[in-house]
Short mmCIF file of C-alpha atoms and ligand atoms in Angstrom, two decimals:
data_model
loop_
_atom_site.label_atom_id
_atom_site.label_comp_id
_atom_site.label_asym_id
_atom_site.label_seq_id
_atom_site.Cartn_x
_atom_site.Cartn_y
_atom_site.Cartn_z
CA MET O 279 -40.06 27.90 -3.56
CA PRO O 280 -38.81 26.61 -0.19
CA THR O 281 -35.00 26.24 -0.13
CA VAL O 282 -32.75 23.60 1.35
CA SER O 283 -30.54 24.38 4.34
CA SER O 284 -27.17 26.03 3.83
CA ARG O 285 -25.49 22.90 5.20
CA GLY O 286 -27.34 20.93 2.55
CA GLN O 287 -25.98 23.25 -0.10
CA LYS O 288 -22.42 23.15 1.27
CA VAL O 289 -22.04 19.37 1.54
CA ILE O 290 -20.23 17.99 -1.51
CA ALA O 291 -21.36 14.94 -3.45
CA SER O 292 -19.13 11.94 -2.78
CA PRO O 293 -16.01 12.36 -4.93
CA ILE O 294 -15.88 8.61 -5.11
CA ARG O 295 -19.38 8.15 -6.40
CA LYS O 296 -19.65 11.10 -8.80
CA PHE O 297 -18.16 9.13 -11.71
CA PHE O 298 -20.91 6.48 -11.62
CA PRO O 299 -22.74 7.86 -14.70
CA PHE O 300 -19.49 7.77 -16.74
CA ILE O 301 -18.85 4.19 -15.63
CA GLN O 302 -22.34 3.19 -16.71
CA GLU O 303 -21.83 4.85 -20.10
CA ALA O 304 -18.51 3.07 -20.65
CA GLU O 305 -20.05 -0.26 -19.69
CA LYS O 306 -22.97 0.36 -22.04
CA LYS O 307 -20.40 0.73 -24.82
CA GLY O 308 -19.09 -2.72 -23.89
CA ILE O 309 -15.92 -1.50 -22.18
CA LYS O 310 -14.76 -3.42 -19.14
CA VAL O 311 -14.08 -1.02 -16.26
CA TYR O 312 -11.71 -2.04 -13.46
CA LYS O 313 -13.10 -0.23 -10.44
CA LEU O 314 -10.37 1.03 -8.17
CA ASN O 315 -12.27 4.07 -6.91
CA THR O 316 -14.28 2.80 -3.95
CA GLY O 317 -13.16 1.15 -0.73
CA ASP O 318 -15.49 -1.75 -1.35
CA PRO O 319 -13.58 -4.97 -0.66
CA ASP O 320 -13.82 -7.67 -3.35
CA LEU O 321 -12.98 -10.49 -0.92
CA SER O 322 -15.67 -12.94 0.17
CA VAL O 323 -17.54 -12.51 3.42
CA PRO O 324 -16.62 -15.28 5.92
CA ALA O 325 -19.12 -18.03 5.05
CA SER O 326 -20.01 -18.66 8.68
CA PHE O 327 -21.70 -15.24 8.77
CA PHE O 328 -24.48 -16.37 6.43
CA GLY O 329 -24.86 -19.59 8.45
CA GLU O 330 -25.50 -17.46 11.52
CA ILE O 331 -28.15 -15.45 9.66
CA ARG O 332 -29.88 -18.69 8.61
CA ASN O 333 -29.71 -19.99 12.19
CA TYR O 334 -31.71 -17.09 13.60
CA LYS O 335 -34.64 -18.82 15.27
CA ASN O 336 -36.81 -16.01 16.62
CA LYS O 337 -40.01 -15.36 14.62
CA ASN O 338 -39.84 -11.63 15.38
CA LEU O 339 -37.20 -9.12 14.46
CA PRO O 340 -37.41 -6.63 17.33
CA TYR O 341 -35.47 -3.42 17.82
CA ALA O 342 -32.17 -4.11 19.52
CA PRO O 343 -31.40 -2.04 22.63
CA SER O 344 -29.77 1.30 21.69
CA SER O 345 -26.80 0.23 23.78
CA GLY O 346 -26.47 -2.97 21.75
CA ILE O 347 -27.43 -6.62 22.19
CA ARG O 348 -25.69 -8.00 25.29
CA GLU O 349 -24.05 -11.00 23.55
CA HIS O 350 -22.86 -8.75 20.71
CA ILE O 351 -21.26 -6.35 23.20
CA THR O 352 -19.62 -9.29 24.99
CA ALA O 353 -18.15 -10.36 21.63
CA TRP O 354 -16.69 -6.86 21.09
CA GLN O 355 -15.22 -6.99 24.63
CA LYS O 356 -13.53 -10.26 23.74
CA TYR O 357 -12.37 -8.82 20.42
CA TYR O 358 -10.69 -5.79 22.08
CA LYS O 359 -9.10 -7.89 24.83
CA GLN O 360 -6.64 -9.36 22.31
CA PHE O 361 -5.24 -5.82 21.83
CA GLY O 362 -4.84 -5.31 25.57
CA VAL O 363 -8.04 -3.29 25.95
CA GLU O 364 -10.26 -4.31 28.86
CA LEU O 365 -13.75 -2.84 28.50
CA GLU O 366 -17.01 -2.83 30.41
CA PRO O 367 -20.24 -3.13 28.38
CA GLU O 368 -21.00 0.56 28.96
CA ASN O 369 -17.75 1.49 27.16
CA ILE O 370 -19.15 0.21 23.82
CA ILE O 371 -22.13 1.30 21.70
CA PRO O 372 -22.81 -0.34 18.31
CA THR O 373 -23.37 2.03 15.40
CA VAL O 374 -24.41 1.91 11.76
CA GLY O 375 -20.88 1.34 10.51
CA CYS O 376 -17.98 3.52 11.50
CA ALA O 377 -19.68 6.27 9.50
CA GLU O 378 -22.35 6.77 12.16
CA ALA O 379 -19.76 6.37 14.92
CA ILE O 380 -17.83 9.31 13.41
CA TYR O 381 -20.93 11.48 13.19
CA LEU O 382 -22.01 10.73 16.76
CA ALA O 383 -18.49 11.32 18.09
CA LEU O 384 -18.28 14.69 16.31
CA LEU O 385 -21.69 15.69 17.69
CA ALA O 386 -20.67 14.62 21.18
CA VAL O 387 -17.47 16.67 21.33
CA ALA O 388 -18.18 19.85 19.39
CA ASP O 389 -20.83 22.55 19.12
CA VAL O 390 -21.63 24.66 16.07
CA GLY O 391 -18.59 26.83 15.33
CA ASP O 392 -16.14 24.61 17.24
CA GLU O 393 -13.00 23.32 15.56
CA ILE O 394 -11.48 19.89 15.08
CA LEU O 395 -7.93 19.25 13.90
CA VAL O 396 -7.55 16.74 11.10
CA PHE O 397 -4.70 15.56 8.93
CA GLU O 398 -5.24 15.98 5.20
CA PRO O 399 -5.73 14.30 2.78
CA LEU O 400 -8.67 12.96 4.76
CA TYR O 401 -11.39 10.32 4.40
CA VAL O 402 -14.09 12.51 2.87
CA SER O 403 -17.05 11.60 5.08
CA TYR O 404 -15.43 13.65 7.87
CA LYS O 405 -15.84 16.74 5.70
CA SER O 406 -19.53 16.07 5.07
CA PHE O 407 -20.27 15.22 8.70
CA ALA O 408 -18.47 18.37 9.88
CA ILE O 409 -20.65 20.49 7.59
CA MET O 410 -23.78 18.67 8.79
CA ALA O 411 -22.75 19.34 12.41
CA GLY O 412 -21.64 22.95 11.78
CA ILE O 413 -18.07 22.13 12.86
CA LYS O 414 -14.95 23.63 11.28
CA LEU O 415 -12.23 21.14 10.33
CA VAL O 416 -8.76 22.66 10.64
CA PRO O 417 -6.35 20.79 8.37
CA ILE O 418 -2.71 19.92 8.92
CA THR O 419 -1.29 18.86 5.58
CA LEU O 420 0.75 15.67 5.29
CA LYS O 421 2.83 15.19 2.16
CA ALA O 422 3.45 12.09 0.08
CA LYS O 423 7.07 13.10 -0.47
CA ASP O 424 7.57 12.97 3.34
CA ASN O 425 5.78 9.62 3.57
CA PHE O 426 2.90 11.47 5.24
CA THR O 427 4.99 11.93 8.39
CA LEU O 428 3.52 14.19 11.08
CA PRO O 429 4.95 17.70 11.44
CA ALA O 430 6.58 18.83 14.70
CA THR O 431 4.41 18.95 17.85
CA GLU O 432 4.80 22.75 18.01
CA PHE O 433 3.35 23.09 14.52
CA ILE O 434 0.31 20.99 15.42
CA GLU O 435 -0.12 23.02 18.62
CA SER O 436 0.01 26.26 16.63
CA LYS O 437 -3.32 25.24 15.04
CA ILE O 438 -5.10 24.94 18.39
CA THR O 439 -7.49 27.75 19.34
CA SER O 440 -9.95 28.26 22.18
CA ARG O 441 -12.55 26.54 19.96
CA THR O 442 -10.53 23.37 19.25
CA LYS O 443 -12.22 20.30 20.72
CA ALA O 444 -10.58 17.26 19.21
CA ILE O 445 -7.92 15.78 16.93
CA VAL O 446 -8.74 13.01 14.46
CA VAL O 447 -6.31 10.12 13.98
CA ILE O 448 -7.08 7.59 11.25
CA ASN O 449 -4.76 4.61 11.64
CA PRO O 450 -4.11 2.84 9.28
CA ASP O 451 -5.17 5.69 7.08
CA ASN O 452 -7.56 6.12 4.21
CA PRO O 453 -6.69 7.66 1.73
CA THR O 454 -2.89 7.59 2.23
CA GLY O 455 -2.13 4.04 3.41
CA LYS O 456 -0.15 5.68 6.23
CA LEU O 457 0.56 3.71 9.38
CA TRP O 458 1.10 5.91 12.41
CA ASN O 459 4.24 5.19 14.42
CA ASP O 460 4.41 5.17 18.23
CA ILE O 461 6.11 8.57 18.38
CA GLU O 462 3.39 10.19 16.28
CA LEU O 463 0.62 8.60 18.37
CA ALA O 464 2.30 9.66 21.63
CA SER O 465 2.71 13.18 20.28
CA VAL O 466 -1.02 13.50 19.55
CA LEU O 467 -2.00 11.97 22.89
CA ASN O 468 0.32 14.34 24.75
CA ILE O 469 -1.09 17.32 22.87
CA ALA O 470 -4.61 16.13 23.72
CA ARG O 471 -3.75 15.81 27.40
CA LYS O 472 -1.96 19.15 27.56
CA HIS O 473 -4.72 21.09 25.77
CA ASN O 474 -7.74 19.13 27.05
CA LEU O 475 -8.79 17.81 23.67
CA PHE O 476 -10.48 14.61 22.62
CA VAL O 477 -8.77 12.23 20.22
CA ILE O 478 -11.17 10.63 17.75
CA ALA O 479 -9.29 7.47 16.76
CA ASP O 480 -10.61 5.81 13.62
CA GLU O 481 -9.28 2.26 13.48
CA THR O 482 -11.53 0.86 10.78
CA TYR O 483 -8.47 -0.75 9.12
CA ARG O 484 -6.77 -1.92 12.36
CA GLU O 485 -5.70 -5.39 11.15
CA ILE O 486 -4.90 -4.35 7.58
CA ARG O 487 -1.30 -3.30 8.21
CA PHE O 488 1.86 -4.51 6.58
CA LYS O 489 4.32 -3.80 9.39
CA GLY O 490 4.12 -4.63 13.08
CA ILE O 491 1.09 -6.05 14.84
CA PRO O 492 -2.44 -4.60 15.10
CA THR O 493 -2.90 -2.24 18.01
CA CYS O 494 -5.65 -0.21 19.59
CA LEU O 495 -5.07 3.33 20.81
CA LEU O 496 -7.20 2.60 23.87
CA ALA O 497 -4.47 0.25 25.13
CA ASN O 498 -2.38 3.37 25.64
CA LYS O 499 -2.09 4.62 29.18
CA ILE O 500 -1.75 8.31 28.22
CA ALA O 501 -4.93 10.40 28.02
CA LYS O 502 -7.15 7.32 28.28
CA GLU O 503 -10.32 9.31 28.95
CA ASN O 504 -9.64 11.67 26.05
CA ILE O 505 -9.87 8.91 23.45
CA ILE O 506 -13.04 8.12 21.49
CA LEU O 507 -12.52 5.10 19.30
CA VAL O 508 -14.65 4.75 16.17
CA ASP O 509 -14.56 1.31 14.65
CA SER O 510 -16.15 -1.03 12.14
CA VAL O 511 -16.35 -4.57 10.85
CA SER O 512 -16.65 -3.33 7.23
CA LYS O 513 -13.07 -3.74 6.08
CA ARG O 514 -11.53 -6.27 8.46
CA PHE O 515 -14.16 -8.87 7.55
CA SER O 516 -14.82 -7.54 3.99
CA MET O 517 -18.46 -6.77 4.75
CA PRO O 518 -19.27 -3.07 4.41
CA GLY O 519 -22.87 -3.95 3.57
CA VAL O 520 -23.50 -5.30 7.06
CA ARG O 521 -23.39 -1.71 8.41
CA ILE O 522 -22.06 -2.45 11.89
CA GLY O 523 -19.45 -0.48 13.75
CA CYS O 524 -19.11 0.94 17.24
CA VAL O 525 -18.02 3.84 19.41
CA VAL O 526 -15.77 2.91 22.32
CA SER O 527 -14.58 5.15 25.13
CA TYR O 528 -13.58 5.07 28.78
CA ASN O 529 -15.08 8.55 29.12
CA LYS O 530 -18.41 8.14 30.89
CA GLU O 531 -19.77 11.55 29.94
CA ILE O 532 -19.05 10.88 26.27
CA MET O 533 -20.66 7.44 26.39
CA ASP O 534 -23.73 8.78 28.21
CA THR O 535 -24.06 11.49 25.56
CA ILE O 536 -23.62 9.10 22.64
CA LEU O 537 -26.13 6.72 24.18
CA LYS O 538 -28.72 9.53 24.20
CA PHE O 539 -27.98 10.22 20.51
CA ALA O 540 -28.18 6.48 19.84
CA GLN O 541 -31.56 6.28 21.56
CA ALA O 542 -32.91 8.89 19.15
CA ARG O 543 -32.05 6.69 16.18
CA LEU O 544 -33.29 3.62 18.11
CA SER O 545 -30.84 0.84 17.30
CA VAL O 546 -28.67 -0.93 14.75
CA GLY O 547 -29.58 -4.22 13.01
CA THR O 548 -30.62 -7.02 15.35
CA LEU O 549 -29.89 -9.89 12.99
CA GLU O 550 -26.49 -8.51 12.03
CA GLN O 551 -25.45 -8.03 15.66
CA TYR O 552 -26.15 -11.69 16.40
CA ALA O 553 -24.55 -12.98 13.22
CA LEU O 554 -21.30 -11.10 13.87
CA ILE O 555 -20.65 -12.68 17.28
CA PRO O 556 -18.54 -15.65 16.09
CA LEU O 557 -16.50 -13.40 13.79
CA LEU O 558 -15.67 -10.96 16.57
CA GLU O 559 -14.82 -13.80 18.93
CA ASN O 560 -12.39 -15.43 16.47
CA SER O 561 -11.40 -12.37 14.49
CA LYS O 562 -7.79 -13.24 13.72
CA LYS O 563 -8.82 -16.36 11.82
CA TYR O 564 -10.62 -14.08 9.36
CA THR O 565 -8.49 -10.95 9.40
CA GLU O 566 -5.08 -12.57 8.90
CA PRO O 567 -5.72 -13.97 5.38
CA ILE O 568 -7.28 -10.63 4.43
CA ARG O 569 -4.21 -8.76 5.70
CA LEU O 570 -1.85 -11.04 3.76
CA GLU O 571 -3.85 -10.61 0.56
CA TYR O 572 -3.77 -6.80 0.77
CA LYS O 573 -0.07 -6.87 1.67
CA LYS O 574 0.68 -8.85 -1.48
CA ARG O 575 -1.44 -6.51 -3.57
CA SER O 576 0.14 -3.39 -2.04
CA GLU O 577 3.62 -4.58 -2.98
CA ILE O 578 2.67 -5.36 -6.58
CA VAL O 579 0.78 -2.10 -7.11
CA PHE O 580 3.55 -0.07 -5.46
CA GLN O 581 6.20 -1.76 -7.59
CA MET O 582 4.30 -1.31 -10.86
CA LEU O 583 3.40 2.31 -10.17
CA SER O 584 6.99 3.12 -9.15
CA GLU O 585 8.16 1.90 -12.53
CA ILE O 586 5.97 4.33 -14.50
CA LYS O 587 7.93 7.36 -15.67
CA ASP O 588 7.26 10.57 -13.70
CA VAL O 589 4.80 8.90 -11.30
CA PHE O 590 5.54 9.30 -7.59
CA VAL O 591 4.14 6.92 -4.99
CA ALA O 592 4.60 6.62 -1.24
CA ARG O 593 4.76 3.01 -0.09
CA PRO O 594 1.47 2.13 1.66
CA LEU O 595 1.85 0.43 5.03
CA GLY O 596 -1.80 -0.25 5.75
CA ALA O 597 -5.46 -0.11 4.64
CA PHE O 598 -5.88 -0.85 0.92
CA TYR O 599 -5.21 2.45 -0.81
CA ILE O 600 -2.22 3.95 -2.56
CA ASN O 601 -1.73 7.59 -3.56
CA ALA O 602 0.05 8.43 -6.77
CA THR O 603 1.24 11.82 -7.95
CA LEU O 604 0.79 11.83 -11.72
CA PRO O 605 2.47 13.88 -14.46
CA VAL O 606 -0.81 15.64 -15.30
CA ASN O 607 -2.17 19.13 -14.62
CA SER O 608 -5.54 17.90 -13.44
CA ALA O 609 -6.11 14.43 -12.02
CA GLU O 610 -9.86 15.09 -12.28
CA GLU O 611 -9.56 15.63 -16.06
CA PHE O 612 -7.27 12.63 -16.41
CA VAL O 613 -9.71 10.36 -14.54
CA LYS O 614 -12.53 11.60 -16.79
CA PHE O 615 -10.35 10.99 -19.86
CA MET O 616 -9.66 7.41 -18.74
CA ILE O 617 -13.32 6.56 -18.30
CA LYS O 618 -14.78 8.57 -21.20
CA ASP O 619 -12.15 8.58 -23.95
CA PHE O 620 -9.61 5.83 -23.32
CA SER O 621 -9.50 2.07 -23.41
CA LEU O 622 -6.82 -0.53 -23.96
CA ASN O 623 -8.11 -3.72 -25.57
CA ASN O 624 -11.59 -2.53 -24.67
CA GLU O 625 -10.73 -2.15 -20.98
CA THR O 626 -10.23 0.89 -18.79
CA ILE O 627 -10.00 1.91 -15.13
CA ILE O 628 -11.74 4.24 -12.73
CA ILE O 629 -9.69 5.75 -9.90
CA SER O 630 -10.31 8.71 -7.56
CA PRO O 631 -8.87 12.19 -8.03
CA MET O 632 -7.56 13.38 -4.68
CA SER O 633 -8.45 17.07 -4.52
CA ASP O 634 -11.75 16.42 -2.70
CA PHE O 635 -9.83 14.52 -0.01
CA TYR O 636 -8.14 17.81 0.96
CA ILE O 637 -9.63 20.72 2.85
CA THR O 638 -7.06 23.24 1.68
CA GLU O 639 -8.10 24.58 -1.72
CA GLY O 640 -5.73 23.71 -4.57
CA LEU O 641 -4.03 20.69 -2.99
CA GLY O 642 -4.01 17.23 -4.54
CA ILE O 643 -4.82 18.41 -8.05
CA ASN O 644 -2.33 16.02 -9.68
CA GLU O 645 -2.88 13.16 -7.20
CA VAL O 646 -5.08 10.07 -7.39
CA ARG O 647 -6.12 7.39 -4.94
CA ILE O 648 -6.14 3.81 -6.10
CA ALA O 649 -8.05 1.27 -3.99
CA TYR O 650 -6.54 -2.17 -4.59
CA VAL O 651 -9.79 -4.03 -4.25
CA LEU O 652 -9.31 -6.42 -7.16
CA PRO O 653 -7.38 -9.70 -7.49
CA VAL O 654 -3.70 -9.43 -8.42
CA GLU O 655 -4.10 -10.26 -12.12
CA LYS O 656 -6.75 -7.57 -12.56
CA LEU O 657 -4.63 -5.10 -10.64
CA LYS O 658 -1.73 -5.79 -12.97
CA CYS O 659 -3.97 -5.15 -16.00
CA SER O 660 -5.25 -1.98 -14.33
CA ILE O 661 -1.85 -0.46 -13.70
CA ASP O 662 -0.82 -1.36 -17.24
CA ILE O 663 -3.90 0.47 -18.53
CA LEU O 664 -3.01 3.46 -16.31
CA SER O 665 0.48 3.53 -17.74
CA HIS O 666 -0.80 3.47 -21.34
CA GLY O 667 -3.50 6.01 -20.45
CA LEU O 668 -0.89 8.46 -19.16
CA LYS O 669 1.00 8.28 -22.46
CA ALA O 670 -2.19 8.77 -24.49
CA TYR O 671 -3.24 11.69 -22.29
CA LYS O 672 0.15 13.34 -22.69
CA ASN O 673 0.02 12.95 -26.49
CA LYS O 674 -3.51 14.35 -26.59
CA ASN O 675 -2.42 17.43 -24.68
CA LEU O 676 0.78 18.08 -26.67
C1 LIG Q 895 -11.23 5.75 7.55
C2 LIG Q 895 -12.63 5.29 7.40
N1 LIG Q 895 -13.48 5.48 8.42
C3 LIG Q 895 -14.75 5.08 8.33
C4 LIG Q 895 -15.25 4.50 7.19
C5 LIG Q 895 -16.69 4.11 7.13
O1 LIG Q 895 -16.79 2.75 7.34
P1 LIG Q 895 -18.17 2.00 7.57
O2 LIG Q 895 -18.41 1.16 6.38
O3 LIG Q 895 -17.93 1.16 8.78
O4 LIG Q 895 -19.23 3.01 7.82
C6 LIG Q 895 -14.41 4.30 6.09
C7 LIG Q 895 -14.94 3.72 4.84
O5 LIG Q 895 -14.31 3.70 3.81
C8 LIG Q 895 -13.07 4.70 6.20
O6 LIG Q 895 -12.22 4.56 5.18
#
């Protein structure tokens, strides 16, 4: 029998999606499942987007240029200008969501066996992409009890080797809800400049922040050419299904390299690039109500979770996730219990155990991530179910 590659064997199945069969089983039994496990926004797509799709007049649907449709790129330029970032068209390449932007950025900066510094817990796709690219991720652990604050610069520097190529900054962060402060960002940029490293800045959740105003790392004057921004419309306009993101950098060599990669995969959706133009040009009109909605939800979920005995939560300041440390030995077992064996008034919840979000073995075993992608009333029911579920789980294990 032929065998699959070792990278194929090493990549883990999505920790977020692996509970799908259990969800289906629960639903077959007639149980309502509140889904708080995926970062799939429940909010409506701006209606004007579908109008733009309907208005497409061309009878053909040709490949777009690998470097992006000119008007679409102009719209991104306008979008970034509001954050003080002046770009030329060659500084931007559209990608299939931020996911592809991450993969292309990793491939552009590192060879097989090279290292990239990341902060854990970490958005899991980075782990899979690193395995696919043969890159080693070197984790620096951030702790909920310290509000996921960065360790001292010297500690971060102690992780740098001759093979280190880049540092990843996800701001606002999935899965922690962390918002990076200016000192932390400056620290990473200074390290990058001093050690000649790239900074891969993932700002998928830029506008979804509950403190201060949205920023873009590229507006920073330090280490400008070291920064590779990976971005997306998925969360800020509640449209992950549109699959459009981009890579942005002032570094010509990086952009030339990524363009060659992009040429190999031809292009991203033509129709979608056109339809997104008005949204990018007037982004605040769409992102501000979304931000306010998540802010409201974050406060309610934080408050309710904080009131549950022996549960520890760090207050989220951005994105739409909250981490909770639970009084259980295995969050994985608890999540399975909730979906397979527990319901309250015929309702239950699905949330994500956190251990797969870590690189260091053994971390996160009693932590969960809750994505607050449901309306407030449903979130309230969900946290109530969680609270009852914890009691039932404790009694079962007595
Ligand atoms: C931090 C982060 N980066 C990138 C992505 C991928 O986003 P996209 O839908 O644009 O591929 C996600 C999706 O959840 C994310 O949380």
